[in-house]
XYZ file of C-alpha atoms in Angstrom:
475
model
C 6.134 15.275 -21.030
C 9.544 13.628 -21.162
C 12.517 13.699 -18.891
C 15.237 16.088 -19.845
C 18.794 14.902 -20.294
C 19.836 16.596 -17.078
C 17.202 14.656 -15.165
C 18.341 11.399 -16.735
C 21.930 12.154 -15.897
C 21.004 13.051 -12.338
C 19.090 9.804 -11.928
C 21.978 7.666 -13.094
C 24.600 9.538 -11.090
C 22.688 9.155 -7.842
C 23.415 5.411 -7.838
C 26.112 4.198 -10.230
C 25.072 0.621 -9.490
C 21.724 1.334 -11.119
C 20.763 -1.387 -13.579
C 23.688 -3.638 -12.710
C 23.892 -7.011 -10.995
C 26.620 -5.800 -8.634
C 26.610 -6.651 -4.963
C 25.860 -2.996 -4.136
C 22.773 -2.988 -6.362
C 21.535 -6.205 -4.767
C 22.099 -4.845 -1.258
C 20.226 -1.667 -2.153
C 17.268 -3.707 -3.377
C 17.310 -6.026 -0.345
C 17.354 -2.990 1.957
C 14.414 -1.313 0.225
C 12.353 -4.505 0.015
C 12.960 -5.207 3.696
C 11.763 -1.715 4.605
C 8.633 -2.130 2.457
C 7.835 -5.523 3.947
C 8.320 -4.160 7.475
C 5.805 -1.346 6.914
C 3.212 -3.505 5.174
C 3.399 -6.362 7.697
C 2.715 -4.029 10.592
C -0.478 -2.759 8.996
C -2.163 -6.093 9.813
C 0.056 -7.897 12.309
C -1.935 -6.554 15.266
C -5.360 -7.380 13.789
C -5.469 -11.019 14.871
C -4.142 -10.083 18.331
C -6.872 -7.544 19.107
C -8.814 -9.733 21.583
C -5.609 -10.444 23.525
C -4.577 -6.777 23.516
C -8.030 -5.848 24.772
C -7.813 -8.385 27.595
C -4.302 -7.425 28.718
C -4.543 -3.627 28.427
C -8.198 -3.120 29.304
C -9.492 -1.601 26.067
C -13.208 -0.911 25.826
C -15.103 -2.301 22.822
C -15.359 1.181 21.321
C -11.687 1.955 21.932
C -10.217 -1.284 20.584
C -10.546 -0.426 16.850
C -8.147 2.485 17.397
C -5.282 0.016 17.737
C -5.753 -0.383 13.982
C -7.253 3.005 13.133
C -4.528 5.109 14.761
C -1.952 3.483 12.503
C -4.113 3.778 9.387
C -5.040 7.406 10.040
C -1.476 8.739 10.275
C -0.162 6.408 7.588
C -2.800 7.364 5.050
C -2.915 11.018 5.966
C 0.826 11.650 5.742
C 1.828 9.617 2.662
C 1.805 12.554 0.247
C 3.756 14.715 2.656
C 6.224 11.905 3.355
C 6.986 11.502 -0.322
C 7.670 15.178 -0.857
C 9.757 15.473 2.318
C 12.004 12.801 0.827
C 12.322 14.782 -2.419
C 13.304 17.909 -0.490
C 15.485 16.686 2.379
C 16.954 13.530 0.861
C 15.301 10.150 0.404
C 17.970 8.084 2.143
C 17.890 10.408 5.138
C 14.097 10.201 5.407
C 14.243 6.412 4.988
C 16.519 6.189 8.014
C 14.396 8.641 10.012
C 11.155 6.883 9.112
C 12.370 3.375 9.915
C 13.973 4.539 13.177
C 10.757 6.267 14.248
C 8.750 3.196 13.271
C 11.026 0.831 15.213
C 11.057 2.940 18.378
C 7.274 3.209 18.283
C 7.083 -0.578 17.877
C 9.006 -1.029 21.125
C 6.573 1.264 22.914
C 3.647 -0.696 21.465
C 5.023 -3.932 22.887
C 5.674 -2.341 26.283
C 2.388 -0.423 26.460
C 0.911 -0.422 29.989
C -2.475 1.000 28.999
C -4.700 1.813 26.009
C -3.606 5.455 25.742
C 0.065 4.603 25.289
C -0.776 1.875 22.770
C -2.908 4.151 20.591
C -0.349 6.981 20.623
C 2.464 4.547 19.779
C 0.446 3.070 16.908
C -0.140 6.583 15.562
C 3.609 7.268 15.676
C 4.162 3.954 13.901
C 1.826 5.137 11.167
C 3.748 8.398 10.840
C 7.008 6.456 10.532
C 5.422 4.267 7.883
C 4.213 7.317 5.952
C 7.770 8.672 5.846
C 9.215 5.315 4.825
C 6.850 3.847 2.235
C 6.960 6.580 -0.445
C 10.743 7.027 -0.248
C 11.218 3.263 -0.686
C 9.418 3.393 -4.027
C 11.106 6.680 -4.934
C 14.542 5.182 -4.237
C 13.744 2.241 -6.503
C 12.781 4.698 -9.256
C 15.950 6.748 -8.853
C 18.321 3.846 -8.141
C 17.410 1.662 -11.122
C 17.298 2.937 -14.687
C 14.158 2.495 -16.775
C 14.114 -0.909 -18.428
C 14.701 -4.478 -17.208
C 16.598 -3.534 -14.027
C 13.831 -1.252 -12.774
C 11.147 -3.699 -13.877
C 12.762 -6.466 -11.834
C 13.017 -4.169 -8.826
C 9.390 -3.056 -9.179
C 8.200 -6.653 -9.513
C 9.893 -7.556 -6.243
C 8.625 -4.356 -4.602
C 5.098 -5.194 -5.735
C 5.399 -8.669 -4.230
C 6.615 -7.272 -0.913
C 3.887 -4.634 -0.867
C 1.009 -6.966 -1.749
C 2.187 -9.901 0.360
C 3.145 -7.832 3.398
C -0.385 -7.546 4.767
C -0.883 -11.297 4.320
C 2.372 -12.086 6.089
C 1.215 -9.781 8.877
C -1.930 -11.857 9.412
C 0.063 -15.093 9.347
C 2.902 -13.915 11.611
C 0.466 -12.208 13.960
C -1.539 -15.409 14.317
C 1.544 -17.531 14.955
C 3.109 -15.166 17.502
C -0.132 -14.393 19.307
C -0.870 -18.094 19.660
C 2.712 -18.709 20.841
C 5.016 -16.310 22.714
C 2.484 -13.480 22.887
C 1.233 -10.426 21.009
C 4.054 -8.240 22.349
C 6.585 -10.132 20.208
C 4.605 -9.107 17.123
C 5.796 -5.553 17.756
C 9.304 -6.322 18.994
C 10.337 -8.131 15.792
C 10.303 -4.762 14.019
C 13.398 -3.674 15.957
C 16.078 -6.003 14.507
C 14.542 -5.669 11.039
C 14.523 -1.884 11.312
C 18.125 -1.882 12.538
C 19.138 -3.960 9.511
C 17.478 -1.465 7.160
C 19.155 1.521 8.854
C 22.635 -0.051 8.761
C 22.406 -1.338 5.185
C 20.707 1.803 3.934
C 23.351 4.053 5.447
C 26.162 2.018 3.860
C 24.792 1.190 0.396
C 22.262 3.836 -0.699
C 23.617 7.141 -1.962
C 21.650 10.237 -1.040
C 18.936 11.041 -3.548
C 17.080 14.321 -3.938
C 16.203 16.830 -6.621
C 19.326 18.279 -8.263
C 18.175 21.778 -7.368
C 16.820 21.382 -3.855
C 13.214 22.665 -3.842
C 11.455 24.359 -0.945
C 8.930 22.311 1.011
C 5.767 24.282 0.102
C 4.377 24.561 3.615
C 0.937 25.832 2.541
C 0.437 22.940 0.143
C 1.753 20.421 2.670
C -0.612 21.634 5.397
C -3.727 21.680 3.203
C -3.204 18.320 1.491
C -2.190 16.595 4.735
C -5.256 17.936 6.534
C -7.462 16.862 3.609
C -6.006 13.351 3.589
C -6.290 12.996 7.373
C -9.944 14.030 7.320
C -10.730 11.780 4.351
C -9.132 8.705 5.890
C -10.724 9.446 9.267
C -14.158 9.787 7.687
C -13.946 6.267 6.282
C -12.241 4.499 9.174
C -15.511 3.636 10.916
C -17.245 1.384 8.407
C -20.158 0.918 10.799
C -21.040 4.615 10.695
C -24.023 5.674 8.623
C -23.470 7.499 5.344
C -25.896 10.100 6.618
C -23.857 10.698 9.789
C -23.333 14.471 10.255
C -19.782 13.840 11.498
C -18.758 11.787 8.470
C -20.425 14.217 6.085
C -18.815 17.196 7.778
C -15.334 15.689 7.564
C -15.791 14.943 3.860
C -17.084 18.439 3.084
C -14.133 20.048 4.876
C -11.708 17.663 3.135
C -13.175 18.541 -0.270
C -12.876 22.258 0.495
C -9.253 21.807 1.558
C -8.481 19.969 -1.686
C -9.901 22.927 -3.659
C -7.708 25.290 -1.638
C -4.773 22.924 -2.220
C -5.298 23.064 -5.990
C -5.303 26.867 -5.934
C -2.191 26.975 -3.742
C -0.266 24.517 -5.925
C -0.779 26.584 -9.074
C 1.147 29.451 -7.479
C 4.038 27.410 -6.063
C 7.417 27.140 -7.740
C 8.062 23.818 -5.968
C 4.611 22.394 -5.119
C 4.248 19.411 -2.787
C 2.385 17.654 -5.631
C 3.709 19.051 -8.936
C 0.724 19.560 -11.243
C 2.845 18.546 -14.247
C 2.480 14.965 -13.028
C -1.163 15.031 -14.090
C -0.203 15.751 -17.690
C 1.118 12.205 -18.015
C -1.554 9.987 -19.557
C -0.223 6.684 -18.216
C 0.389 8.090 -14.726
C -3.193 9.351 -14.461
C -4.624 6.059 -15.695
C -2.402 4.008 -13.388
C -3.359 6.097 -10.343
C -7.052 5.579 -11.120
C -6.518 1.860 -11.691
C -4.680 1.531 -8.376
C -7.483 3.351 -6.585
C -9.885 0.702 -7.902
C -7.311 -1.995 -7.147
C -7.214 -0.715 -3.558
C -10.967 -1.225 -3.290
C -10.607 -4.882 -4.200
C -7.421 -5.545 -2.241
C -8.663 -4.107 1.061
C -12.150 -5.589 0.607
C -10.657 -8.993 -0.169
C -8.704 -9.108 3.100
C -11.666 -7.798 5.110
C -14.454 -9.933 3.689
C -12.472 -13.151 3.202
C -11.190 -12.948 6.792
C -14.737 -12.526 8.105
C -16.049 -15.246 5.797
C -13.464 -17.712 7.075
C -14.231 -16.917 10.705
C -17.975 -16.239 10.703
C -19.129 -18.730 8.064
C -16.459 -21.438 8.064
C -15.598 -21.154 11.782
C -11.827 -20.638 11.443
C -9.800 -19.349 14.396
C -7.066 -16.677 14.117
C -4.250 -19.123 13.349
C -6.307 -21.070 10.808
C -7.267 -17.813 9.131
C -3.628 -16.799 8.798
C -2.679 -20.193 7.373
C -5.578 -20.027 4.915
C -3.800 -17.132 3.196
C -0.708 -19.221 2.394
C -2.007 -20.258 -1.066
C -2.552 -16.596 -1.919
C 0.949 -15.640 -0.743
C 2.573 -18.505 -2.628
C 0.683 -17.840 -5.857
C 1.344 -14.111 -5.659
C 5.101 -14.589 -5.232
C 5.360 -17.181 -8.012
C 3.445 -15.107 -10.555
C 5.277 -11.921 -9.628
C 8.448 -13.741 -10.689
C 6.759 -14.973 -13.859
C 5.664 -11.406 -14.581
C 9.197 -10.135 -14.101
C 10.691 -12.725 -16.460
C 8.085 -12.626 -19.239
C 6.833 -9.055 -19.343
C 9.322 -8.119 -22.064
C 7.751 -10.724 -24.351
C 4.125 -10.284 -23.296
C 4.120 -6.489 -23.025
C 3.459 -4.130 -20.116
C -0.126 -3.266 -21.005
C -0.989 -6.858 -21.818
C 0.399 -8.070 -18.503
C -1.549 -5.416 -16.605
C -4.827 -6.331 -18.287
C -4.186 -10.027 -17.671
C -3.577 -9.338 -13.972
C -6.723 -7.243 -13.592
C -8.748 -9.861 -15.455
C -7.455 -12.667 -13.205
C -8.218 -10.682 -10.055
C -11.689 -9.827 -11.300
C -12.437 -13.448 -12.187
C -11.189 -14.555 -8.778
C -13.548 -12.155 -7.024
C -16.431 -13.194 -9.264
C -15.756 -16.862 -8.529
C -15.774 -16.105 -4.793
C -19.123 -14.385 -5.181
C -20.701 -17.241 -7.112
C -19.284 -19.906 -4.762
C -19.992 -18.181 -1.448
C -23.034 -20.349 -0.708
C -20.977 -23.573 -0.883
C -19.451 -23.132 2.555
C -16.187 -25.144 2.486
C -12.636 -23.854 2.155
C -11.707 -26.132 -0.752
C -14.873 -25.606 -2.784
C -15.392 -21.919 -2.005
C -12.103 -20.207 -1.198
C -9.109 -22.157 -2.490
C -9.686 -21.877 -6.247
C -10.641 -18.185 -6.220
C -7.715 -17.507 -3.875
C -5.240 -18.969 -6.353
C -6.777 -17.018 -9.242
C -6.737 -13.811 -7.186
C -3.107 -14.469 -6.238
C -2.264 -14.702 -9.934
C -3.957 -11.343 -10.460
C -2.103 -9.701 -7.577
C 1.214 -11.090 -8.799
C 0.706 -9.824 -12.346
C -0.778 -6.393 -11.574
C 1.528 -4.492 -9.243
C 4.685 -4.281 -11.335
C 3.129 -3.153 -14.653
C 0.838 -0.691 -12.837
C 3.788 0.811 -10.962
C 5.821 0.994 -14.158
C 2.955 2.717 -15.980
C 2.664 5.262 -13.165
C 6.383 6.046 -12.962
C 7.649 5.795 -16.555
C 8.758 9.182 -17.794
C 8.556 11.103 -14.505
C 11.440 13.420 -13.581
C 13.612 12.029 -10.750
C 12.894 15.211 -8.785
C 9.218 14.180 -8.601
C 9.804 10.524 -7.676
C 8.714 10.965 -4.066
C 5.586 12.899 -4.979
C 4.481 10.273 -7.493
C 5.290 7.487 -5.041
C 3.146 9.161 -2.402
C 0.302 9.631 -4.880
C 0.517 6.007 -6.005
C 0.274 4.592 -2.496
C -2.304 7.149 -1.389
C -4.482 6.077 -4.317
C -4.435 2.482 -3.097
C -5.145 3.384 0.528
C -7.850 5.998 -0.072
C -9.497 3.825 -2.715
C -9.467 0.913 -0.302
C -10.866 2.936 2.601
C -13.672 4.484 0.566
C -14.469 1.240 -1.237
C -14.582 -0.805 1.953
C -16.925 1.704 3.574
C -19.244 1.618 0.551
C -19.218 -2.173 0.265
C -19.821 -2.616 3.985
C -22.909 -0.427 3.679
C -24.055 -2.390 0.618
C -23.609 -5.733 2.350
C -25.510 -4.532 5.404
C -28.415 -3.602 3.137
C -28.147 -7.087 1.589
C -28.555 -8.848 4.944
C -25.249 -8.324 6.723
C -22.236 -10.592 7.149
C -23.773 -13.293 9.324
C -25.121 -15.049 6.219
C -23.541 -15.901 2.899
C -25.647 -13.526 0.769
C -23.821 -10.477 2.102
C -20.474 -11.940 1.034
C -21.859 -12.787 -2.393
C -22.796 -9.135 -2.912
C -19.402 -7.924 -1.670
C -17.321 -10.241 -3.865
C -19.402 -9.665 -7.001
C -19.159 -5.907 -6.410
C -15.353 -6.224 -6.303
C -15.478 -8.141 -9.582
C -17.402 -5.220 -11.102
C -14.805 -2.755 -9.808
C -12.058 -4.782 -11.474
C -14.040 -4.751 -14.721
C -13.924 -0.936 -14.639
C -10.176 -0.999 -13.938
C -9.686 -3.409 -16.840
C -11.610 -1.059 -19.136
C -9.403 1.892 -18.119
C -6.241 -0.132 -18.709
C -7.459 -1.248 -22.125
C -8.607 2.150 -23.377
C -6.161 4.620 -21.811
C -2.788 3.001 -21.031
C -0.324 3.546 -23.873
C 3.113 1.986 -23.390
C 5.169 1.435 -26.571
C 6.637 -2.049 -26.857
C 10.184 -0.647 -26.810
C 9.446 0.792 -23.350
C 8.712 -2.738 -22.159
C 12.037 -4.136 -23.218
C 14.366 -1.138 -23.081
């Protein structure tokens, strides 16, 4: 399926600066990247502060994980809805609403007097993030024409998205060890204000040319299905045979069947089924689901390996991710500058191969037990893979989609990463427990080698299914 001329015209008229090096285009990109970084950083910034939050607010051991889970539940469950809301009501408007909601909730998090307020505020943060993240990607798609300008924007977006969680760990460690965990939440306010002001002044409103209806039935069923799916996999300690987990998954599967039936009858479905007729989009969504498995598992298992096996504290753990951040940012720039010569598909396969080799190296070296011999080399190789993967995968997923569906595809893309990561982490945690747990190196070996196998499957999909003509790489 190709974009009609009217769609192309609509996309270019929404932002005349699209594809140019004008100051307006640069400000638009800075605004969107800042919003993306803000959302991604806050997914992990509180993780290293959890013991301090527990001490100051009086969380129980069973309640403490909900500081993280409340955010993840609403963020993951509402991504698809957030993307479509942007398509219907205007992406700039929803960007401003989402960032404002996120910033206000951040203030409440920092001022929380008790666990209940903290958990509710984190949930509202997640909802704000779910409104913001898909419209950021959708605005990049609609603001920059296909070709080098969009590829540059997507490369920078990919860097901000992949590095955000790492920056969150680093910033969280620094602030928690210094002025206090509360500041970790307060820093969202000036950043959010910057996004709101710049976004209101530089980004033109973007929505479907013929404003579609919201599709309430589809929105309710898919949101409920996503919420139940994410919730079922939040507790990685729960048994796979748990009646509660199984029940949530059965209900979620039933809701997805109902959702499919509902969408076939809708004139303006929340997830247009025509999206799934695009070969590259389908392949890219599947690849990013597998990518999510490795990305989330990497952060989880490497963090535990550094602390449980190598004895790192929170600040040392955050600093240990600096080589990954640096490598990721450098190779994202290399990807952006050379992809026209190398080719989109070739760059994607190279990125997946590098990430897979990095995970395999971690698995084979896990018994060594020093940062330099065990973690540093694989970290650099994995950083190369992260830097080379995000932009071509995003381009493959979004090339040829109608501007009216930009939010829906953006929501699907990010939901694929999050759901893949949640499910994969739950599976790998169960596997590592069967292999002896995470108090000894063998469990980490199994986890890292499993991630390498997942990347091998993603590489196979990219090689066999992705079809991007060379002129699409350089247009």
